mmCIF file of C-alpha atoms in Angstrom:
data_model
loop_
_atom_site.group_PDB
_atom_site.id
_atom_site.type_symbol
_atom_site.label_atom_id
_atom_site.label_comp_id
_atom_site.label_asym_id
_atom_site.label_seq_id
_atom_site.Cartn_x
_atom_site.Cartn_y
_atom_site.Cartn_z
ATOM 1 C CA MET A 50 -22.030 -15.544 8.169
ATOM 2 C CA SER A 51 -22.924 -16.787 11.635
ATOM 3 C CA TYR A 52 -23.302 -20.270 12.960
ATOM 4 C CA PRO A 53 -26.724 -20.802 14.363
ATOM 5 C CA PRO A 54 -27.364 -24.450 15.056
ATOM 6 C CA PRO A 55 -29.274 -25.966 12.191
ATOM 7 C CA PRO A 56 -32.862 -26.468 13.191
ATOM 8 C CA SER A 57 -32.901 -30.206 12.835
ATOM 9 C CA ASN A 58 -29.455 -30.697 14.393
ATOM 10 C CA GLY A 59 -30.004 -28.493 17.363
ATOM 11 C CA SER A 60 -29.494 -31.219 19.910
ATOM 12 C CA ASN A 61 -26.246 -32.470 18.390
ATOM 13 C CA ASP A 62 -22.900 -30.956 19.190
ATOM 14 C CA PRO A 63 -20.938 -30.029 16.099
ATOM 15 C CA GLY A 64 -18.667 -33.026 16.280
ATOM 16 C CA ASP A 65 -21.582 -35.378 15.805
ATOM 17 C CA GLY A 66 -21.890 -34.318 12.238
ATOM 18 C CA GLU A 67 -18.572 -35.875 11.356
ATOM 19 C CA PRO A 68 -19.297 -39.600 11.488
ATOM 20 C CA ARG A 69 -22.675 -38.967 9.947
ATOM 21 C CA TYR A 70 -21.020 -37.479 6.874
ATOM 22 C CA GLY A 71 -18.206 -39.992 6.922
ATOM 23 C CA ALA A 72 -20.536 -42.948 6.819
ATOM 24 C CA ARG A 73 -21.949 -41.833 3.531
ATOM 25 C CA LEU A 74 -18.704 -41.043 1.802
ATOM 26 C CA PRO A 75 -16.898 -43.375 -0.582
ATOM 27 C CA GLU A 76 -13.725 -44.926 0.756
ATOM 28 C CA GLY A 77 -11.440 -42.729 -1.272
ATOM 29 C CA GLN A 78 -12.580 -39.629 0.532
ATOM 30 C CA GLN A 79 -12.150 -40.896 4.038
ATOM 31 C CA PRO A 80 -8.579 -39.674 4.621
ATOM 32 C CA GLN A 81 -9.684 -36.144 3.919
ATOM 33 C CA GLN A 82 -12.251 -36.134 6.631
ATOM 34 C CA PRO A 83 -10.190 -34.830 9.559
ATOM 35 C CA SER A 84 -9.313 -31.624 7.800
ATOM 36 C CA SER A 85 -12.935 -30.718 7.439
ATOM 37 C CA GLN A 86 -13.182 -30.497 11.204
ATOM 38 C CA GLN A 87 -10.954 -27.475 11.298
ATOM 39 C CA PRO A 88 -12.515 -24.076 11.463
ATOM 40 C CA PRO A 89 -13.009 -22.653 8.007
ATOM 41 C CA GLN A 90 -10.403 -19.936 8.080
ATOM 42 C CA TYR A 91 -11.352 -17.958 5.027
ATOM 43 C CA GLY A 92 -14.737 -19.272 4.208
ATOM 44 C CA ALA A 93 -16.177 -17.805 7.350
ATOM 45 C CA GLY A 94 -16.827 -14.363 5.940
ATOM 46 C CA SER A 95 -17.263 -11.733 8.600
ATOM 47 C CA ASP A 96 -17.307 -14.158 11.489
ATOM 48 C CA GLY A 97 -13.641 -15.057 11.440
ATOM 49 C CA PHE A 98 -12.582 -13.099 14.506
ATOM 50 C CA GLY A 99 -11.893 -16.095 16.648
ATOM 51 C CA SER A 100 -15.325 -17.045 17.771
ATOM 52 C CA PRO A 101 -15.043 -19.245 20.850
ATOM 53 C CA VAL A 102 -17.659 -21.716 19.648
ATOM 54 C CA PRO A 103 -16.240 -24.292 17.266
ATOM 55 C CA PRO A 104 -18.104 -23.951 14.018
ATOM 56 C CA PRO A 105 -19.927 -26.938 12.606
ATOM 57 C CA ALA A 106 -18.019 -29.230 10.348
ATOM 58 C CA ASN A 107 -19.800 -27.954 7.304
ATOM 59 C CA PRO A 108 -19.135 -24.225 6.998
ATOM 60 C CA TYR A 109 -21.870 -23.857 4.424
ATOM 61 C CA GLY A 110 -24.342 -26.047 6.174
ATOM 62 C CA ASP A 111 -26.406 -23.267 7.617
ATOM 63 C CA ALA A 112 -27.125 -22.002 4.161
ATOM 64 C CA GLN A 113 -28.976 -25.228 3.408
ATOM 65 C CA PRO A 114 -32.363 -26.110 4.780
ATOM 66 C CA GLY A 115 -31.476 -28.187 7.796
ATOM 67 C CA SER A 116 -34.187 -30.796 7.516
ATOM 68 C CA GLU A 117 -33.083 -31.856 4.067
ATOM 69 C CA GLN A 118 -29.572 -32.622 5.224
ATOM 70 C CA GLN A 119 -30.814 -35.552 7.240
ATOM 71 C CA PHE A 120 -32.223 -37.296 4.196
ATOM 72 C CA GLY A 121 -29.147 -37.139 2.090
ATOM 73 C CA GLY A 122 -29.920 -34.500 -0.476
ATOM 74 C CA PRO A 123 -27.023 -34.931 -2.864
ATOM 75 C CA PRO A 124 -25.790 -31.343 -3.109
ATOM 76 C CA PRO A 125 -24.835 -30.787 0.539
ATOM 77 C CA PHE A 126 -23.090 -34.130 0.886
ATOM 78 C CA GLN A 127 -21.287 -33.908 -2.383
ATOM 79 C CA GLN A 128 -20.049 -30.429 -1.856
ATOM 80 C CA GLN A 129 -19.134 -30.513 1.770
ATOM 81 C CA PRO A 130 -15.879 -32.505 1.701
ATOM 82 C CA TYR A 131 -14.451 -30.249 -0.960
ATOM 83 C CA GLY A 132 -15.848 -26.923 0.068
ATOM 84 C CA GLY A 133 -14.822 -27.305 3.674
ATOM 85 C CA GLN A 134 -11.099 -27.668 3.025
ATOM 86 C CA PRO A 135 -9.550 -24.308 2.419
ATOM 87 C CA GLY A 136 -6.050 -25.745 2.572
ATOM 88 C CA PHE A 137 -6.188 -27.918 -0.529
ATOM 89 C CA GLY A 138 -7.590 -25.821 -3.298
ATOM 90 C CA GLY A 139 -4.927 -24.560 -5.642
ATOM 91 C CA PRO A 140 -6.139 -21.576 -7.643
ATOM 92 C CA SER A 141 -8.559 -20.168 -5.102
ATOM 93 C CA PRO A 142 -7.432 -16.830 -3.694
ATOM 94 C CA TYR A 143 -8.368 -18.066 -0.250
ATOM 95 C CA ALA A 144 -6.426 -21.258 -0.542
ATOM 96 C CA THR A 145 -2.931 -20.370 0.570
ATOM 97 C CA GLY A 146 -2.163 -20.456 4.247
ATOM 98 C CA SER A 147 0.085 -17.391 4.508
ATOM 99 C CA ASN A 148 0.371 -15.069 1.569
ATOM 100 C CA PRO A 149 3.921 -13.711 1.213
ATOM 101 C CA THR A 150 2.738 -10.566 -0.556
ATOM 102 C CA GLN A 151 -0.043 -9.739 1.853
ATOM 103 C CA ARG A 152 1.648 -6.697 3.417
ATOM 104 C CA ASN A 153 3.612 -5.443 0.427
ATOM 105 C CA ALA A 154 1.776 -2.137 0.572
ATOM 106 C CA LEU A 155 3.879 -1.204 3.597
ATOM 107 C CA GLY A 156 7.126 -1.369 1.625
ATOM 108 C CA ILE A 157 5.705 0.605 -1.284
ATOM 109 C CA THR A 158 4.277 3.250 1.040
ATOM 110 C CA ALA A 159 7.592 3.559 2.886
ATOM 111 C CA LEU A 160 9.430 3.986 -0.408
ATOM 112 C CA VAL A 161 7.055 6.666 -1.688
ATOM 113 C CA LEU A 162 7.194 8.590 1.601
ATOM 114 C CA GLY A 163 10.986 8.309 1.684
ATOM 115 C CA ILE A 164 11.309 9.693 -1.832
ATOM 116 C CA LEU A 165 8.933 12.535 -0.972
ATOM 117 C CA SER A 166 10.842 13.424 2.188
ATOM 118 C CA VAL A 167 14.127 13.666 0.266
ATOM 119 C CA VAL A 168 12.655 15.574 -2.666
ATOM 120 C CA LEU A 169 10.906 18.051 -0.412
ATOM 121 C CA PHE A 170 13.545 18.353 2.301
ATOM 122 C CA CYS A 171 13.885 22.102 1.732
ATOM 123 C CA THR A 172 10.371 22.491 3.118
ATOM 124 C CA THR A 173 11.963 21.641 6.501
ATOM 125 C CA TRP A 174 9.297 20.524 8.956
ATOM 126 C CA VAL A 175 6.954 19.112 6.313
ATOM 127 C CA ALA A 176 9.723 16.865 5.035
ATOM 128 C CA THR A 177 10.596 15.913 8.611
ATOM 129 C CA LEU A 178 7.059 14.689 9.220
ATOM 130 C CA ILE A 179 7.019 12.792 5.926
ATOM 131 C CA GLY A 180 10.390 11.242 6.733
ATOM 132 C CA ILE A 181 9.184 10.119 10.157
ATOM 133 C CA GLY A 182 6.231 8.505 8.424
ATOM 134 C CA ALA A 183 8.569 6.749 5.990
ATOM 135 C CA VAL A 184 10.711 5.368 8.809
ATOM 136 C CA VAL A 185 7.719 4.172 10.841
ATOM 137 C CA VAL A 186 5.950 2.531 7.907
ATOM 138 C CA GLY A 187 9.235 1.061 6.700
ATOM 139 C CA ILE A 188 9.926 -0.524 10.070
ATOM 140 C CA PHE A 189 6.469 -2.072 9.990
ATOM 141 C CA GLY A 190 7.277 -3.328 6.499
ATOM 142 C CA LEU A 191 10.566 -4.850 7.639
ATOM 143 C CA SER A 192 8.727 -6.576 10.472
ATOM 144 C CA ALA A 193 6.135 -7.923 8.049
ATOM 145 C CA ALA A 194 8.885 -9.200 5.743
ATOM 146 C CA LYS A 195 10.507 -10.949 8.693
ATOM 147 C CA LYS A 196 7.208 -12.682 9.457
ATOM 148 C CA GLY A 197 6.902 -13.804 5.863
ATOM 149 C CA MET A 198 3.932 -11.562 5.103
ATOM 150 C CA ALA A 199 5.750 -9.251 2.677
ATOM 151 C CA SER A 200 8.160 -10.021 -0.121
ATOM 152 C CA ASN A 201 9.556 -6.546 -0.661
ATOM 153 C CA ARG A 202 11.945 -6.123 2.241
ATOM 154 C CA GLY A 203 14.267 -4.092 0.017
ATOM 155 C CA LEU A 204 11.612 -1.458 -0.589
ATOM 156 C CA SER A 205 10.992 -1.063 3.141
ATOM 157 C CA LEU A 206 14.711 -0.757 3.816
ATOM 158 C CA THR A 207 15.114 1.804 1.047
ATOM 159 C CA GLY A 208 12.179 3.745 2.468
ATOM 160 C CA VAL A 209 13.688 3.767 5.957
ATOM 161 C CA ILE A 210 17.067 4.964 4.644
ATOM 162 C CA LEU A 211 15.518 7.652 2.424
ATOM 163 C CA GLY A 212 13.287 8.763 5.303
ATOM 164 C CA GLY A 213 16.319 9.056 7.570
ATOM 165 C CA VAL A 214 18.194 11.102 4.959
ATOM 166 C CA GLY A 215 15.143 13.320 4.542
ATOM 167 C CA ILE A 216 14.801 13.853 8.300
ATOM 168 C CA VAL A 217 18.467 14.767 8.755
ATOM 169 C CA ALA A 218 18.573 17.021 5.690
ATOM 170 C CA SER A 219 15.349 18.827 6.585
ATOM 171 C CA ILE A 220 16.399 19.432 10.192
ATOM 172 C CA ILE A 221 19.785 20.776 9.069
ATOM 173 C CA THR A 222 17.999 23.019 6.587
ATOM 174 C CA LEU A 223 15.651 24.267 9.281
ATOM 175 C CA ILE A 224 18.545 25.118 11.597
ATOM 176 C CA VAL A 225 20.491 26.867 8.857
ATOM 177 C CA VAL A 226 17.467 28.845 7.718
ATOM 178 C CA LEU A 227 16.469 29.893 11.221
ATOM 179 C CA GLN A 228 19.963 31.207 11.914
ATOM 180 C CA SER A 229 20.421 33.023 8.645
ATOM 181 C CA PRO A 230 20.313 36.843 8.696
ATOM 182 C CA GLU A 231 18.052 36.782 5.645
ATOM 183 C CA PHE A 232 15.435 34.940 7.660
ATOM 184 C CA ALA A 233 15.568 37.594 10.378
ATOM 185 C CA GLU A 234 15.115 40.299 7.756
ATOM 186 C CA MET A 235 12.204 38.437 6.225
ATOM 187 C CA MET A 236 10.515 38.117 9.586
ATOM 188 C CA GLN A 237 10.917 41.846 10.134
ATOM 189 C CA ASP A 238 9.368 42.466 6.745
ATOM 190 C CA PHE A 239 6.387 40.322 7.704
ATOM 191 C CA ASN A 240 5.988 42.280 10.910
ATOM 192 C CA MET B 121 -2.021 -29.988 4.606
ATOM 193 C CA THR B 122 -0.576 -26.546 5.020
ATOM 194 C CA ALA B 123 -1.301 -25.105 8.400
ATOM 195 C CA PRO B 124 -3.940 -22.406 8.326
ATOM 196 C CA HIS B 125 -2.628 -19.030 9.346
ATOM 197 C CA PRO B 126 -3.439 -18.564 13.024
ATOM 198 C CA THR B 127 -4.038 -14.820 12.923
ATOM 199 C CA ALA B 128 -5.917 -14.596 9.658
ATOM 200 C CA THR B 129 -8.928 -12.307 9.763
ATOM 201 C CA PRO B 130 -11.497 -11.561 7.109
ATOM 202 C CA ALA B 131 -9.642 -8.313 6.393
ATOM 203 C CA ASP B 132 -6.547 -10.366 5.669
ATOM 204 C CA ALA B 133 -8.562 -12.663 3.448
ATOM 205 C CA ARG B 134 -9.831 -9.666 1.548
ATOM 206 C CA ARG B 135 -6.322 -8.279 1.277
ATOM 207 C CA ARG B 136 -4.833 -11.479 -0.058
ATOM 208 C CA GLY B 137 -7.275 -11.456 -2.909
ATOM 209 C CA GLY B 138 -6.114 -8.022 -3.999
ATOM 210 C CA GLY B 139 -6.191 -4.602 -2.444
ATOM 211 C CA SER B 140 -8.899 -2.045 -2.213
ATOM 212 C CA TRP B 141 -9.499 -0.181 -5.443
ATOM 213 C CA SER B 142 -10.643 2.955 -3.647
ATOM 214 C CA LEU B 143 -7.172 4.019 -2.497
ATOM 215 C CA PRO B 144 -5.650 4.423 -5.987
ATOM 216 C CA LEU B 145 -8.849 6.141 -7.047
ATOM 217 C CA VAL B 146 -8.590 8.606 -4.157
ATOM 218 C CA LEU B 147 -4.908 9.248 -4.889
ATOM 219 C CA GLY B 148 -5.731 9.851 -8.547
ATOM 220 C CA GLY B 149 -8.419 12.282 -7.445
ATOM 221 C CA VAL B 150 -5.908 14.090 -5.239
ATOM 222 C CA ALA B 151 -3.511 14.352 -8.185
ATOM 223 C CA LEU B 152 -6.269 15.709 -10.391
ATOM 224 C CA GLY B 153 -7.293 18.187 -7.710
ATOM 225 C CA GLY B 154 -3.689 19.346 -7.387
ATOM 226 C CA ALA B 155 -3.442 19.871 -11.125
ATOM 227 C CA VAL B 156 -6.655 21.905 -11.132
ATOM 228 C CA MET B 157 -5.446 23.957 -8.186
ATOM 229 C CA LEU B 158 -2.155 24.658 -9.960
ATOM 230 C CA ALA B 159 -4.008 25.703 -13.085
ATOM 231 C CA LEU B 160 -6.166 28.117 -11.118
ATOM 232 C CA ARG B 161 -3.495 29.537 -8.814
ATOM 233 C CA SER B 162 -0.197 30.110 -10.541
ATOM 234 C CA PRO B 163 2.947 29.257 -8.577
ATOM 235 C CA HIS B 164 4.818 31.833 -10.624
ATOM 236 C CA VAL B 165 3.430 34.549 -8.384
ATOM 237 C CA ALA B 166 5.895 34.915 -5.541
ATOM 238 C CA GLY B 167 4.468 33.748 -2.256
ATOM 239 C CA SER B 168 1.319 32.247 -3.748
ATOM 240 C CA TYR B 169 2.127 28.941 -2.034
ATOM 241 C CA GLY B 170 4.258 30.342 0.764
ATOM 242 C CA PHE B 171 7.994 30.602 0.444
ATOM 243 C CA CYS B 172 10.555 27.819 0.232
ATOM 244 C CA PRO B 173 13.321 28.052 2.830
ATOM 245 C CA SER B 174 15.832 26.825 0.277
ATOM 246 C CA ALA B 175 15.649 30.268 -1.322
ATOM 247 C CA LEU B 176 17.522 31.402 1.759
ATOM 248 C CA LEU B 177 20.050 28.619 1.409
ATOM 249 C CA GLY B 178 21.096 29.458 -2.115
ATOM 250 C CA LEU B 179 20.831 25.746 -2.905
ATOM 251 C CA ALA B 180 18.241 23.833 -4.855
ATOM 252 C CA CYS B 181 16.826 20.691 -3.279
ATOM 253 C CA PRO B 182 15.514 17.939 -5.594
ATOM 254 C CA GLY B 183 11.981 19.283 -5.351
ATOM 255 C CA CYS B 184 12.748 22.938 -6.089
ATOM 256 C CA GLY B 185 10.765 24.185 -9.040
ATOM 257 C CA GLY B 186 8.376 21.268 -8.693
ATOM 258 C CA LEU B 187 5.225 23.363 -8.442
ATOM 259 C CA ARG B 188 6.211 25.634 -11.314
ATOM 260 C CA GLY B 189 7.308 22.650 -13.363
ATOM 261 C CA THR B 190 3.991 20.899 -12.749
ATOM 262 C CA TYR B 191 2.188 24.118 -13.663
ATOM 263 C CA GLU B 192 3.985 24.207 -17.013
ATOM 264 C CA LEU B 193 3.352 20.506 -17.537
ATOM 265 C CA VAL B 194 -0.359 20.929 -16.870
ATOM 266 C CA HIS B 195 -0.351 23.751 -19.430
ATOM 267 C CA GLY B 196 1.405 21.548 -21.946
ATOM 268 C CA ASP B 197 4.804 23.226 -22.027
ATOM 269 C CA VAL B 198 7.128 20.291 -21.530
ATOM 270 C CA ALA B 199 10.322 22.238 -22.231
ATOM 271 C CA ALA B 200 9.504 24.875 -19.632
ATOM 272 C CA ALA B 201 8.555 22.159 -17.162
ATOM 273 C CA TRP B 202 11.924 20.485 -17.714
ATOM 274 C CA SER B 203 13.778 23.739 -17.120
ATOM 275 C CA TYR B 204 12.075 24.107 -13.746
ATOM 276 C CA ASN B 205 12.343 20.522 -12.584
ATOM 277 C CA PRO B 206 13.160 17.500 -14.760
ATOM 278 C CA LEU B 207 11.861 15.183 -12.044
ATOM 279 C CA VAL B 208 8.338 16.386 -12.768
ATOM 280 C CA VAL B 209 8.638 15.577 -16.454
ATOM 281 C CA LEU B 210 10.140 12.169 -15.788
ATOM 282 C CA GLY B 211 8.080 11.300 -12.729
ATOM 283 C CA ALA B 212 4.564 12.388 -13.662
ATOM 284 C CA PRO B 213 3.968 9.788 -16.405
ATOM 285 C CA VAL B 214 5.555 7.069 -14.243
ATOM 286 C CA LEU B 215 3.282 7.944 -11.347
ATOM 287 C CA LEU B 216 0.193 7.996 -13.570
ATOM 288 C CA VAL B 217 1.050 4.603 -15.065
ATOM 289 C CA LEU B 218 1.705 3.128 -11.609
ATOM 290 C CA LEU B 219 -1.606 4.476 -10.324
ATOM 291 C CA ALA B 220 -3.465 3.065 -13.317
ATOM 292 C CA ARG B 221 -1.833 -0.322 -12.902
ATOM 293 C CA TRP B 222 -2.570 -0.340 -9.170
ATOM 294 C CA PHE B 223 -6.216 0.448 -9.879
ATOM 295 C CA ARG B 224 -6.422 -2.249 -12.575
ATOM 296 C CA ASP B 225 -4.863 -4.890 -10.327
ATOM 297 C CA ALA B 226 -7.203 -4.026 -7.480
ATOM 298 C CA VAL B 227 -10.286 -4.153 -9.688
ATOM 299 C CA ARG B 228 -9.235 -7.533 -11.030
ATOM 300 C CA GLY B 229 -8.676 -8.805 -7.512
ATOM 301 C CA GLU B 230 -4.987 -9.390 -8.073
ATOM 302 C CA VAL B 231 -2.209 -8.610 -5.649
ATOM 303 C CA PRO B 232 -0.876 -5.142 -6.475
ATOM 304 C CA TRP B 233 2.433 -5.118 -8.279
ATOM 305 C CA SER B 234 5.434 -4.267 -6.171
ATOM 306 C CA PRO B 235 8.475 -2.790 -7.879
ATOM 307 C CA PRO B 236 11.749 -4.699 -7.533
ATOM 308 C CA THR B 237 14.346 -3.549 -5.049
ATOM 309 C CA TRP B 238 16.863 -2.522 -7.695
ATOM 310 C CA ALA B 239 14.339 -0.031 -9.077
ATOM 311 C CA ALA B 240 13.903 1.547 -5.661
ATOM 312 C CA VAL B 241 17.655 1.740 -5.099
ATOM 313 C CA THR B 242 18.122 3.225 -8.571
ATOM 314 C CA VAL B 243 15.549 5.910 -7.813
ATOM 315 C CA ALA B 244 17.166 6.673 -4.456
ATOM 316 C CA VAL B 245 20.678 6.947 -5.903
ATOM 317 C CA GLY B 246 19.359 8.913 -8.859
ATOM 318 C CA LEU B 247 17.727 11.407 -6.496
ATOM 319 C CA GLY B 248 21.036 11.973 -4.712
ATOM 320 C CA VAL B 249 22.943 12.389 -7.974
ATOM 321 C CA PHE B 250 20.298 14.756 -9.315
ATOM 322 C CA TRP B 251 20.396 16.770 -6.097
ATOM 323 C CA VAL B 252 24.161 17.282 -6.402
ATOM 324 C CA LEU B 253 24.238 17.871 -10.142
ATOM 325 C CA ARG B 254 21.553 20.516 -10.224
ATOM 326 C CA ASN B 255 23.624 22.591 -7.821
ATOM 327 C CA VAL B 256 26.682 22.480 -10.067
ATOM 328 C CA PRO B 257 26.699 25.917 -11.702
ATOM 329 C CA ALA B 258 27.512 24.562 -15.150
ATOM 330 C CA LEU B 259 24.569 22.180 -15.057
ATOM 331 C CA SER B 260 21.946 24.100 -13.132
ATOM 332 C CA ALA B 261 20.766 25.811 -16.303
ATOM 333 C CA HIS B 262 19.655 22.388 -17.537
ATOM 334 C CA LEU B 263 18.598 20.704 -14.310
ATOM 335 C CA GLY B 264 17.388 23.306 -11.916
ATOM 336 C CA PRO B 265 15.400 26.444 -11.302
ATOM 337 C CA LEU B 266 18.343 28.438 -9.969
ATOM 338 C CA ALA B 267 19.228 29.893 -13.348
ATOM 339 C CA ILE B 268 15.650 31.085 -13.828
ATOM 340 C CA PRO B 269 14.976 34.423 -12.162
#
């Protein structure tokens, strides 16, 4: 969703819409007005990447025919104070400011990779790569948990530890195998 | 009013409403493809999937016998699968259930379930215990592939 100026409001800057809406609202809704000036964080669809132009007060306004807004068609004016406030709605999935489970996939991924690196450590370099992945993803998960964007810090930590164990065990295995006389014999058999 | 998150992007908004359902579907497809590959190309033939360096160690790592165990499981022989690698028998249904639940949550738009920390720690400790026990000669007949020629 983009923010072209509504055809009939083209000469107004976006802030002018605010008193115009406010004048028509009942008294009980006045205190909620300032929050509708904020950019619609999650209602903005694909245009949320920090556009420099402040969006109009009504995030859904450009979906309405602009000329009818001037004459007080009931639907736009009734819906706008409620629809424009992403911070207040309770059950909406877009309502919470910072979701504490948003990055939980990192912890789960780190755990799965850590388990794989330990289980497969006898494959030497494959397990080393998997373990490195577990440690990297787990560190990202720990960082996300610190920022309050993930709730499963324990899974990330377990993944990092398991990944470290897998890396150490697989490298030791690789060294032992490369130095074993059986490996030299096997290589001669291949050649 | 709660402060809006300053770095929220539409991708974040999509993520908070539940994950993508394509990833569990792809992982399920990979698992199915692996099962088909195992059914077509038997891991019982020496060298059919390369060789495992642990054969040179004389020790069994937790994953040893995993391919053969999965092969037996795909062919319906649970007892043989257990004798190659009990982790396959225990882990395969858990993984399938987790994948199904992940897919269901994503389709419903819910946040995917994350296992509790104690479960992860239990799995990690259990892996270590299993790794040691299957190398104990008295137990390897029940826990590992070493006793199987």
